[in-house]
Amino acid sequence: MKTLIKNGTVVNSTGRGQADVLLDGETIAAVLAPGSSLLGFDIEANVDRVIDAAGKYVIPGGIDAHTHMEMPFGGTNASDTFETGTRAAAHGGTTSIVDFVVQYAGEHVHDQFQLWHEKAAGNCAIDYGFHQILSDVQDSSLTAMDELISEGVSSFKLFMAYKGVFLSDDGQIVKAMQKAASNGSMIMMHAENGSVIDLLVQQAIAAGNTSPYYHGLTRPWQAEEEATHRAIMLANLTGAPLFVVHVSAKQAVEQIAIARDRGQNVFGETCPQYLYLSLEDQLGAESSEWGTFEGAKWVCSTPLRSKAEGHQHHMWQSLRTNDIQMVSTDHCPFCMKGQKDMGLADFSKIPNGIGSVEHRMDLLYQGVVDGQLSLERWVEVTSTTPARMFGMYGTKGVIQPGADGDIVVYDPNGHTSIGVGKTHHMNMDYSAWEGYEIDGHVDTVISRGKVVVDGNEYLGTAGDGRYVKRGLSQYLI
Ligand code: URP
Ligand code: ZN
Ligand code: ZN
């Protein structure tokens, strides 16, 4: 199958230009001056399919490096399966995800890795890789860190919160970091001070403050800044590279920026919810169906932060200045009925997570329209950097000959109305983004040479997606 995408503006993180893109099978064969022939050979007459991208952007497929499909968490499972979640991702212009294999206490890393392969294989609409969550840092887990690298897993997430579920103490964190420093892998950190949060939650509930709004108030920015600083110091001590996930507090960004300025390999990711949504939104959220429990729709950790305190503003700024390097969703969806409502009487029982895998490319494109990001930076934070950060660059994250044919044709004159019954393919009974209007539209999505979304129509099948064996981070030497 040969496809020509003609007349578009090709946008890579390094720049933009008018060009035609020729796909041969699963890969990009050539990026050519518009309308050119190849040594006298008429390309258009000899391809199977021509996509006219006049007036549109041709960008590398989105890479969402932080998702939790069907994750067992909070007494339930994230509501998107690998099948429904990756199909929704495809609709939104994301052509690869990196999901998290979970090891809970007492579980063996290899068993869990095998289990996640079984969940994903044959079900995914787009390509997928894995990070590994470690909740039980013991000798066999440390050995597994070496072994998993040859299986394409080069990043390991630890938690400083969720005592009794995920939390590793500082000694365990140091052990895992020492291993990462020796084998070249990346430590990803959920940086919140769990003991402080547990105490504040207990006090809030005892005082009768049980509504979802108190989720945010009991996870203050100080708990995020402190943990971020501690993680940076432990990484400094051990020489491990550190990637701080779902950063929401401006003070945590400042810690990351200081460490980077000192030359330490510290990186940070934020998520659309921290760029657009706030604690004030959550406080104001009320509906006839749920009353103030409406706020449960946006219970996630780290939590939404106060707009008045300037976190949101700072997050956009940090994306521009590269103090924060990329945007993932932390897609961890739960339905209101039967899942979030487990916390009706007690916010601490609400499963933590927001679903956004379908809307990340659009929401960040709105940042371009609003003057927050350049077009190239949009591509960089949603595709190129995730590829490079997690060892996929060259095949993913760029439009160049030899790369995978993962391409999105994006229409800046199109429009997208987000919401249930409009554009909503995630397996959730609500949208955290209901009512958001985007001045752009994902027109065509190509995954390894195959058109999987055309207009709003899904043309792919479960199993199109393939496991990506990742290398080490390409930001490290
Ligand atoms: O609320 C969140 N973030 N849920 C997913 C688990 C995690 O900490 O990433
Ligand atoms: Zn986390
Ligand atoms: Zn997460």
PDB file of N, CA, C and O in Angstrom, residues 192 212-222 224 246-250 270-285 294-312 315 329-330 340 352-356 430 432-433 436:
ATOM      1  N   GLU A 192       4.379  13.223  45.667  1.00  0.00           N
ATOM      2  CA  GLU A 192       3.516  13.862  46.679  1.00  0.00           C
ATOM      3  C   GLU A 192       3.875  13.211  48.004  1.00  0.00           C
ATOM      4  O   GLU A 192       4.077  11.986  48.052  1.00  0.00           O
ATOM      5  N   PRO A 212     -15.871  16.236  47.252  1.00  0.00           N
ATOM      6  CA  PRO A 212     -14.699  16.085  46.375  1.00  0.00           C
ATOM      7  C   PRO A 212     -13.726  17.255  46.406  1.00  0.00           C
ATOM      8  O   PRO A 212     -12.526  17.074  46.194  1.00  0.00           O
ATOM      9  N   TYR A 213     -14.229  18.447  46.696  1.00  0.00           N
ATOM     10  CA  TYR A 213     -13.373  19.630  46.742  1.00  0.00           C
ATOM     11  C   TYR A 213     -12.216  19.430  47.735  1.00  0.00           C
ATOM     12  O   TYR A 213     -11.104  19.922  47.531  1.00  0.00           O
ATOM     13  N   TYR A 214     -12.496  18.684  48.812  1.00  0.00           N
ATOM     14  CA  TYR A 214     -11.468  18.487  49.849  1.00  0.00           C
ATOM     15  C   TYR A 214     -10.346  17.559  49.386  1.00  0.00           C
ATOM     16  O   TYR A 214      -9.276  17.515  50.001  1.00  0.00           O
ATOM     17  N   HIS A 215     -10.567  16.848  48.294  1.00  0.00           N
ATOM     18  CA  HIS A 215      -9.473  16.048  47.716  1.00  0.00           C
ATOM     19  C   HIS A 215      -8.292  16.968  47.405  1.00  0.00           C
ATOM     20  O   HIS A 215      -7.149  16.671  47.762  1.00  0.00           O
ATOM     21  N   GLY A 216      -8.594  18.081  46.749  1.00  0.00           N
ATOM     22  CA  GLY A 216      -7.528  19.027  46.389  1.00  0.00           C
ATOM     23  C   GLY A 216      -6.924  19.711  47.602  1.00  0.00           C
ATOM     24  O   GLY A 216      -5.705  19.875  47.700  1.00  0.00           O
ATOM     25  N   LEU A 217      -7.788  20.085  48.549  1.00  0.00           N
ATOM     26  CA  LEU A 217      -7.288  20.818  49.720  1.00  0.00           C
ATOM     27  C   LEU A 217      -6.406  19.953  50.616  1.00  0.00           C
ATOM     28  O   LEU A 217      -5.555  20.480  51.347  1.00  0.00           O
ATOM     29  N   THR A 218      -6.605  18.651  50.555  1.00  0.00           N
ATOM     30  CA  THR A 218      -5.798  17.764  51.403  1.00  0.00           C
ATOM     31  C   THR A 218      -4.544  17.255  50.677  1.00  0.00           C
ATOM     32  O   THR A 218      -3.806  16.435  51.222  1.00  0.00           O
ATOM     33  N   ARG A 219      -4.347  17.720  49.450  1.00  0.00           N
ATOM     34  CA  ARG A 219      -3.117  17.388  48.712  1.00  0.00           C
ATOM     35  C   ARG A 219      -2.480  18.721  48.296  1.00  0.00           C
ATOM     36  O   ARG A 219      -2.386  19.032  47.108  1.00  0.00           O
ATOM     37  N   PRO A 220      -2.048  19.536  49.252  1.00  0.00           N
ATOM     38  CA  PRO A 220      -1.596  20.902  48.949  1.00  0.00           C
ATOM     39  C   PRO A 220      -0.288  20.922  48.152  1.00  0.00           C
ATOM     40  O   PRO A 220       0.442  19.931  48.121  1.00  0.00           O
ATOM     41  N   TRP A 221      -0.025  22.080  47.568  1.00  0.00           N
ATOM     42  CA  TRP A 221       1.182  22.205  46.729  1.00  0.00           C
ATOM     43  C   TRP A 221       2.450  21.939  47.531  1.00  0.00           C
ATOM     44  O   TRP A 221       3.456  21.470  46.998  1.00  0.00           O
ATOM     45  N   GLN A 222       2.402  22.247  48.858  1.00  0.00           N
ATOM     46  CA  GLN A 222       3.598  22.014  49.678  1.00  0.00           C
ATOM     47  C   GLN A 222       3.982  20.531  49.678  1.00  0.00           C
ATOM     48  O   GLN A 222       5.162  20.183  49.692  1.00  0.00           O
ATOM     49  N   GLU A 224       3.456  18.516  47.259  1.00  0.00           N
ATOM     50  CA  GLU A 224       4.037  18.196  45.938  1.00  0.00           C
ATOM     51  C   GLU A 224       5.452  18.773  45.823  1.00  0.00           C
ATOM     52  O   GLU A 224       6.368  18.104  45.353  1.00  0.00           O
ATOM     53  N   HIS A 246       2.966  13.940  36.028  1.00  0.00           N
ATOM     54  CA  HIS A 246       1.785  14.768  36.332  1.00  0.00           C
ATOM     55  C   HIS A 246       2.062  15.931  37.307  1.00  0.00           C
ATOM     56  O   HIS A 246       1.463  16.023  38.388  1.00  0.00           O
ATOM     57  N   VAL A 247       2.948  16.828  36.889  1.00  0.00           N
ATOM     58  CA  VAL A 247       3.288  18.001  37.713  1.00  0.00           C
ATOM     59  C   VAL A 247       2.150  19.016  37.622  1.00  0.00           C
ATOM     60  O   VAL A 247       1.702  19.372  36.533  1.00  0.00           O
ATOM     61  N   SER A 248       1.681  19.482  38.782  1.00  0.00           N
ATOM     62  CA  SER A 248       0.578  20.462  38.761  1.00  0.00           C
ATOM     63  C   SER A 248       0.883  21.738  39.544  1.00  0.00           C
ATOM     64  O   SER A 248       0.217  22.744  39.354  1.00  0.00           O
ATOM     65  N   ALA A 249       1.863  21.706  40.441  1.00  0.00           N
ATOM     66  CA  ALA A 249       2.143  22.877  41.278  1.00  0.00           C
ATOM     67  C   ALA A 249       3.290  23.691  40.699  1.00  0.00           C
ATOM     68  O   ALA A 249       4.322  23.138  40.311  1.00  0.00           O
ATOM     69  N   LYS A 250       3.133  24.998  40.668  1.00  0.00           N
ATOM     70  CA  LYS A 250       4.199  25.839  40.110  1.00  0.00           C
ATOM     71  C   LYS A 250       5.479  25.698  40.937  1.00  0.00           C
ATOM     72  O   LYS A 250       6.582  25.764  40.403  1.00  0.00           O
ATOM     73  N   THR A 270       3.505  17.603  32.357  1.00  0.00           N
ATOM     74  CA  THR A 270       2.223  18.011  32.896  1.00  0.00           C
ATOM     75  C   THR A 270       1.121  17.405  32.036  1.00  0.00           C
ATOM     76  O   THR A 270       1.395  16.661  31.100  1.00  0.00           O
ATOM     77  N   CYS A 271      -0.135  17.713  32.395  1.00  0.00           N
ATOM     78  CA  CYS A 271      -1.281  17.077  31.734  1.00  0.00           C
ATOM     79  C   CYS A 271      -2.303  18.163  31.388  1.00  0.00           C
ATOM     80  O   CYS A 271      -2.330  19.227  32.035  1.00  0.00           O
ATOM     81  N   PRO A 272      -3.174  17.901  30.414  1.00  0.00           N
ATOM     82  CA  PRO A 272      -4.152  18.928  30.014  1.00  0.00           C
ATOM     83  C   PRO A 272      -4.971  19.464  31.180  1.00  0.00           C
ATOM     84  O   PRO A 272      -5.295  20.656  31.221  1.00  0.00           O
ATOM     85  N   GLN A 273      -5.295  18.605  32.151  1.00  0.00           N
ATOM     86  CA  GLN A 273      -6.137  19.069  33.270  1.00  0.00           C
ATOM     87  C   GLN A 273      -5.458  20.178  34.069  1.00  0.00           C
ATOM     88  O   GLN A 273      -6.123  21.045  34.628  1.00  0.00           O
ATOM     89  N   TYR A 274      -4.131  20.175  34.124  1.00  0.00           N
ATOM     90  CA  TYR A 274      -3.437  21.210  34.899  1.00  0.00           C
ATOM     91  C   TYR A 274      -3.225  22.483  34.075  1.00  0.00           C
ATOM     92  O   TYR A 274      -2.837  23.518  34.616  1.00  0.00           O
ATOM     93  N   LEU A 275      -3.466  22.368  32.792  1.00  0.00           N
ATOM     94  CA  LEU A 275      -3.354  23.541  31.913  1.00  0.00           C
ATOM     95  C   LEU A 275      -4.684  24.276  31.789  1.00  0.00           C
ATOM     96  O   LEU A 275      -4.717  25.467  31.501  1.00  0.00           O
ATOM     97  N   TYR A 276      -5.784  23.539  31.986  1.00  0.00           N
ATOM     98  CA  TYR A 276      -7.103  24.135  31.723  1.00  0.00           C
ATOM     99  C   TYR A 276      -8.048  24.160  32.930  1.00  0.00           C
ATOM    100  O   TYR A 276      -8.923  25.010  33.010  1.00  0.00           O
ATOM    101  N   LEU A 277      -7.939  23.190  33.811  1.00  0.00           N
ATOM    102  CA  LEU A 277      -8.938  23.054  34.877  1.00  0.00           C
ATOM    103  C   LEU A 277      -8.354  23.503  36.210  1.00  0.00           C
ATOM    104  O   LEU A 277      -7.136  23.480  36.402  1.00  0.00           O
ATOM    105  N   SER A 278      -9.237  23.873  37.146  1.00  0.00           N
ATOM    106  CA  SER A 278      -8.729  24.398  38.423  1.00  0.00           C
ATOM    107  C   SER A 278      -9.592  23.939  39.598  1.00  0.00           C
ATOM    108  O   SER A 278     -10.719  23.462  39.427  1.00  0.00           O
ATOM    109  N   LEU A 279      -9.025  24.151  40.778  1.00  0.00           N
ATOM    110  CA  LEU A 279      -9.728  23.851  42.018  1.00  0.00           C
ATOM    111  C   LEU A 279     -11.004  24.695  42.121  1.00  0.00           C
ATOM    112  O   LEU A 279     -12.037  24.228  42.617  1.00  0.00           O
ATOM    113  N   GLU A 280     -10.926  25.922  41.621  1.00  0.00           N
ATOM    114  CA  GLU A 280     -12.111  26.795  41.649  1.00  0.00           C
ATOM    115  C   GLU A 280     -13.224  26.198  40.787  1.00  0.00           C
ATOM    116  O   GLU A 280     -14.400  26.233  41.165  1.00  0.00           O
ATOM    117  N   ASP A 281     -12.857  25.611  39.629  1.00  0.00           N
ATOM    118  CA  ASP A 281     -13.861  24.950  38.773  1.00  0.00           C
ATOM    119  C   ASP A 281     -14.529  23.828  39.557  1.00  0.00           C
ATOM    120  O   ASP A 281     -15.739  23.620  39.497  1.00  0.00           O
ATOM    121  N   GLN A 282     -13.695  23.095  40.287  1.00  0.00           N
ATOM    122  CA  GLN A 282     -14.198  21.941  41.038  1.00  0.00           C
ATOM    123  C   GLN A 282     -15.135  22.387  42.163  1.00  0.00           C
ATOM    124  O   GLN A 282     -16.175  21.785  42.393  1.00  0.00           O
ATOM    125  N   LEU A 283     -14.767  23.491  42.820  1.00  0.00           N
ATOM    126  CA  LEU A 283     -15.596  24.029  43.901  1.00  0.00           C
ATOM    127  C   LEU A 283     -16.948  24.495  43.356  1.00  0.00           C
ATOM    128  O   LEU A 283     -17.988  24.287  43.983  1.00  0.00           O
ATOM    129  N   GLY A 284     -16.908  25.085  42.153  1.00  0.00           N
ATOM    130  CA  GLY A 284     -18.145  25.622  41.566  1.00  0.00           C
ATOM    131  C   GLY A 284     -19.018  24.563  40.904  1.00  0.00           C
ATOM    132  O   GLY A 284     -20.144  24.850  40.517  1.00  0.00           O
ATOM    133  N   ALA A 285     -18.486  23.362  40.763  1.00  0.00           N
ATOM    134  CA  ALA A 285     -19.218  22.335  40.010  1.00  0.00           C
ATOM    135  C   ALA A 285     -20.373  21.768  40.829  1.00  0.00           C
ATOM    136  O   ALA A 285     -20.175  21.277  41.938  1.00  0.00           O
ATOM    137  N   GLU A 294     -20.613  16.461  41.966  1.00  0.00           N
ATOM    138  CA  GLU A 294     -20.193  16.695  40.578  1.00  0.00           C
ATOM    139  C   GLU A 294     -18.662  16.842  40.490  1.00  0.00           C
ATOM    140  O   GLU A 294     -18.027  16.414  39.522  1.00  0.00           O
ATOM    141  N   GLY A 295     -18.088  17.443  41.526  1.00  0.00           N
ATOM    142  CA  GLY A 295     -16.629  17.675  41.557  1.00  0.00           C
ATOM    143  C   GLY A 295     -15.813  16.394  41.474  1.00  0.00           C
ATOM    144  O   GLY A 295     -14.610  16.432  41.176  1.00  0.00           O
ATOM    145  N   ALA A 296     -16.449  15.249  41.725  1.00  0.00           N
ATOM    146  CA  ALA A 296     -15.736  13.959  41.656  1.00  0.00           C
ATOM    147  C   ALA A 296     -15.209  13.684  40.250  1.00  0.00           C
ATOM    148  O   ALA A 296     -14.246  12.932  40.067  1.00  0.00           O
ATOM    149  N   LYS A 297     -15.840  14.310  39.263  1.00  0.00           N
ATOM    150  CA  LYS A 297     -15.419  14.096  37.872  1.00  0.00           C
ATOM    151  C   LYS A 297     -13.962  14.484  37.656  1.00  0.00           C
ATOM    152  O   LYS A 297     -13.316  14.006  36.740  1.00  0.00           O
ATOM    153  N   TRP A 298     -13.470  15.386  38.505  1.00  0.00           N
ATOM    154  CA  TRP A 298     -12.107  15.902  38.312  1.00  0.00           C
ATOM    155  C   TRP A 298     -11.198  15.538  39.491  1.00  0.00           C
ATOM    156  O   TRP A 298     -10.208  16.234  39.738  1.00  0.00           O
ATOM    157  N   VAL A 299     -11.545  14.472  40.191  1.00  0.00           N
ATOM    158  CA  VAL A 299     -10.654  14.013  41.275  1.00  0.00           C
ATOM    159  C   VAL A 299      -9.526  13.200  40.653  1.00  0.00           C
ATOM    160  O   VAL A 299      -9.751  12.148  40.063  1.00  0.00           O
ATOM    161  N   CYS A 300      -8.336  13.727  40.746  1.00  0.00           N
ATOM    162  CA  CYS A 300      -7.158  13.037  40.238  1.00  0.00           C
ATOM    163  C   CYS A 300      -5.973  13.480  41.098  1.00  0.00           C
ATOM    164  O   CYS A 300      -6.076  14.441  41.847  1.00  0.00           O
ATOM    165  N   SER A 301      -4.881  12.736  40.988  1.00  0.00           N
ATOM    166  CA  SER A 301      -3.703  13.092  41.790  1.00  0.00           C
ATOM    167  C   SER A 301      -2.466  13.080  40.899  1.00  0.00           C
ATOM    168  O   SER A 301      -2.266  12.111  40.175  1.00  0.00           O
ATOM    169  N   THR A 302      -1.662  14.134  40.962  1.00  0.00           N
ATOM    170  CA  THR A 302      -1.823  15.317  41.760  1.00  0.00           C
ATOM    171  C   THR A 302      -3.165  15.990  41.442  1.00  0.00           C
ATOM    172  O   THR A 302      -3.708  15.769  40.361  1.00  0.00           O
ATOM    173  N   PRO A 303      -3.681  16.812  42.378  1.00  0.00           N
ATOM    174  CA  PRO A 303      -5.020  17.374  42.176  1.00  0.00           C
ATOM    175  C   PRO A 303      -5.014  18.635  41.311  1.00  0.00           C
ATOM    176  O   PRO A 303      -3.960  19.196  41.033  1.00  0.00           O
ATOM    177  N   LEU A 304      -6.220  19.042  40.917  1.00  0.00           N
ATOM    178  CA  LEU A 304      -6.355  20.362  40.284  1.00  0.00           C
ATOM    179  C   LEU A 304      -5.930  21.408  41.299  1.00  0.00           C
ATOM    180  O   LEU A 304      -6.174  21.262  42.497  1.00  0.00           O
ATOM    181  N   ARG A 305      -5.308  22.463  40.814  1.00  0.00           N
ATOM    182  CA  ARG A 305      -4.803  23.494  41.722  1.00  0.00           C
ATOM    183  C   ARG A 305      -5.526  24.812  41.501  1.00  0.00           C
ATOM    184  O   ARG A 305      -6.211  25.002  40.495  1.00  0.00           O
ATOM    185  N   SER A 306      -5.330  25.716  42.466  1.00  0.00           N
ATOM    186  CA  SER A 306      -6.030  27.007  42.427  1.00  0.00           C
ATOM    187  C   SER A 306      -5.524  27.879  41.276  1.00  0.00           C
ATOM    188  O   SER A 306      -4.311  28.111  41.155  1.00  0.00           O
ATOM    189  N   LYS A 307      -6.457  28.331  40.475  1.00  0.00           N
ATOM    190  CA  LYS A 307      -6.092  29.239  39.379  1.00  0.00           C
ATOM    191  C   LYS A 307      -5.593  30.565  39.951  1.00  0.00           C
ATOM    192  O   LYS A 307      -4.641  31.159  39.439  1.00  0.00           O
ATOM    193  N   ALA A 308      -6.244  31.003  41.035  1.00  0.00           N
ATOM    194  CA  ALA A 308      -5.856  32.278  41.654  1.00  0.00           C
ATOM    195  C   ALA A 308      -4.398  32.251  42.129  1.00  0.00           C
ATOM    196  O   ALA A 308      -3.731  33.292  42.161  1.00  0.00           O
ATOM    197  N   GLU A 309      -3.902  31.091  42.482  1.00  0.00           N
ATOM    198  CA  GLU A 309      -2.500  30.982  42.927  1.00  0.00           C
ATOM    199  C   GLU A 309      -1.515  30.950  41.756  1.00  0.00           C
ATOM    200  O   GLU A 309      -0.302  30.903  41.963  1.00  0.00           O
ATOM    201  N   GLY A 310      -2.050  30.894  40.540  1.00  0.00           N
ATOM    202  CA  GLY A 310      -1.185  31.043  39.355  1.00  0.00           C
ATOM    203  C   GLY A 310      -0.567  29.762  38.811  1.00  0.00           C
ATOM    204  O   GLY A 310       0.328  29.825  37.967  1.00  0.00           O
ATOM    205  N   HIS A 311      -1.018  28.601  39.292  1.00  0.00           N
ATOM    206  CA  HIS A 311      -0.399  27.349  38.831  1.00  0.00           C
ATOM    207  C   HIS A 311      -0.594  27.131  37.327  1.00  0.00           C
ATOM    208  O   HIS A 311       0.337  26.763  36.621  1.00  0.00           O
ATOM    209  N   GLN A 312      -1.834  27.368  36.878  1.00  0.00           N
ATOM    210  CA  GLN A 312      -2.169  27.136  35.471  1.00  0.00           C
ATOM    211  C   GLN A 312      -1.320  28.017  34.551  1.00  0.00           C
ATOM    212  O   GLN A 312      -0.745  27.546  33.577  1.00  0.00           O
ATOM    213  N   MET A 315       2.148  26.857  34.378  1.00  0.00           N
ATOM    214  CA  MET A 315       2.317  25.597  33.649  1.00  0.00           C
ATOM    215  C   MET A 315       2.457  25.857  32.148  1.00  0.00           C
ATOM    216  O   MET A 315       3.315  25.278  31.485  1.00  0.00           O
ATOM    217  N   THR A 329      -1.483  12.527  29.205  1.00  0.00           N
ATOM    218  CA  THR A 329      -2.799  12.721  29.824  1.00  0.00           C
ATOM    219  C   THR A 329      -2.915  12.181  31.239  1.00  0.00           C
ATOM    220  O   THR A 329      -3.746  12.632  32.007  1.00  0.00           O
ATOM    221  N   ASP A 330      -2.121  11.142  31.587  1.00  0.00           N
ATOM    222  CA  ASP A 330      -2.405  10.373  32.804  1.00  0.00           C
ATOM    223  C   ASP A 330      -3.832   9.828  32.710  1.00  0.00           C
ATOM    224  O   ASP A 330      -4.595   9.858  33.698  1.00  0.00           O
ATOM    225  N   LYS A 340     -16.845   6.330  40.491  1.00  0.00           N
ATOM    226  CA  LYS A 340     -16.592   7.546  41.281  1.00  0.00           C
ATOM    227  C   LYS A 340     -17.552   7.626  42.476  1.00  0.00           C
ATOM    228  O   LYS A 340     -17.194   8.132  43.540  1.00  0.00           O
ATOM    229  N   ASN A 352      -9.131   7.800  41.912  1.00  0.00           N
ATOM    230  CA  ASN A 352      -8.416   8.967  41.369  1.00  0.00           C
ATOM    231  C   ASN A 352      -8.136   8.811  39.875  1.00  0.00           C
ATOM    232  O   ASN A 352      -7.489   7.849  39.465  1.00  0.00           O
ATOM    233  N   GLY A 353      -8.586   9.748  39.097  1.00  0.00           N
ATOM    234  CA  GLY A 353      -8.218   9.721  37.681  1.00  0.00           C
ATOM    235  C   GLY A 353      -9.177  10.483  36.797  1.00  0.00           C
ATOM    236  O   GLY A 353     -10.349  10.669  37.134  1.00  0.00           O
ATOM    237  N   ILE A 354      -8.637  10.933  35.670  1.00  0.00           N
ATOM    238  CA  ILE A 354      -9.399  11.677  34.656  1.00  0.00           C
ATOM    239  C   ILE A 354      -9.132  11.014  33.305  1.00  0.00           C
ATOM    240  O   ILE A 354      -8.031  10.526  33.070  1.00  0.00           O
ATOM    241  N   GLY A 355     -10.126  11.026  32.432  1.00  0.00           N
ATOM    242  CA  GLY A 355      -9.943  10.478  31.081  1.00  0.00           C
ATOM    243  C   GLY A 355      -9.770  11.585  30.063  1.00  0.00           C
ATOM    244  O   GLY A 355     -10.629  12.459  29.958  1.00  0.00           O
ATOM    245  N   SER A 356      -8.661  11.556  29.341  1.00  0.00           N
ATOM    246  CA  SER A 356      -8.390  12.619  28.346  1.00  0.00           C
ATOM    247  C   SER A 356      -7.680  12.110  27.101  1.00  0.00           C
ATOM    248  O   SER A 356      -7.335  12.914  26.235  1.00  0.00           O
ATOM    249  N   TYR A 430     -19.288  10.158  31.353  1.00  0.00           N
ATOM    250  CA  TYR A 430     -19.237  11.628  31.351  1.00  0.00           C
ATOM    251  C   TYR A 430     -17.936  12.037  30.670  1.00  0.00           C
ATOM    252  O   TYR A 430     -17.062  11.181  30.415  1.00  0.00           O
ATOM    253  N   ALA A 432     -14.780  14.759  31.200  1.00  0.00           N
ATOM    254  CA  ALA A 432     -14.159  15.790  32.042  1.00  0.00           C
ATOM    255  C   ALA A 432     -13.999  17.087  31.252  1.00  0.00           C
ATOM    256  O   ALA A 432     -13.661  18.131  31.814  1.00  0.00           O
ATOM    257  N   TRP A 433     -14.257  17.011  29.942  1.00  0.00           N
ATOM    258  CA  TRP A 433     -14.011  18.149  29.036  1.00  0.00           C
ATOM    259  C   TRP A 433     -15.296  18.604  28.366  1.00  0.00           C
ATOM    260  O   TRP A 433     -15.251  19.261  27.330  1.00  0.00           O
ATOM    261  N   TYR A 436     -16.019  21.890  26.008  1.00  0.00           N
ATOM    262  CA  TYR A 436     -14.825  22.530  25.434  1.00  0.00           C
ATOM    263  C   TYR A 436     -14.943  22.581  23.911  1.00  0.00           C
ATOM    264  O   TYR A 436     -15.328  21.601  23.274  1.00  0.00           O
TER     265      TYR A 436
END
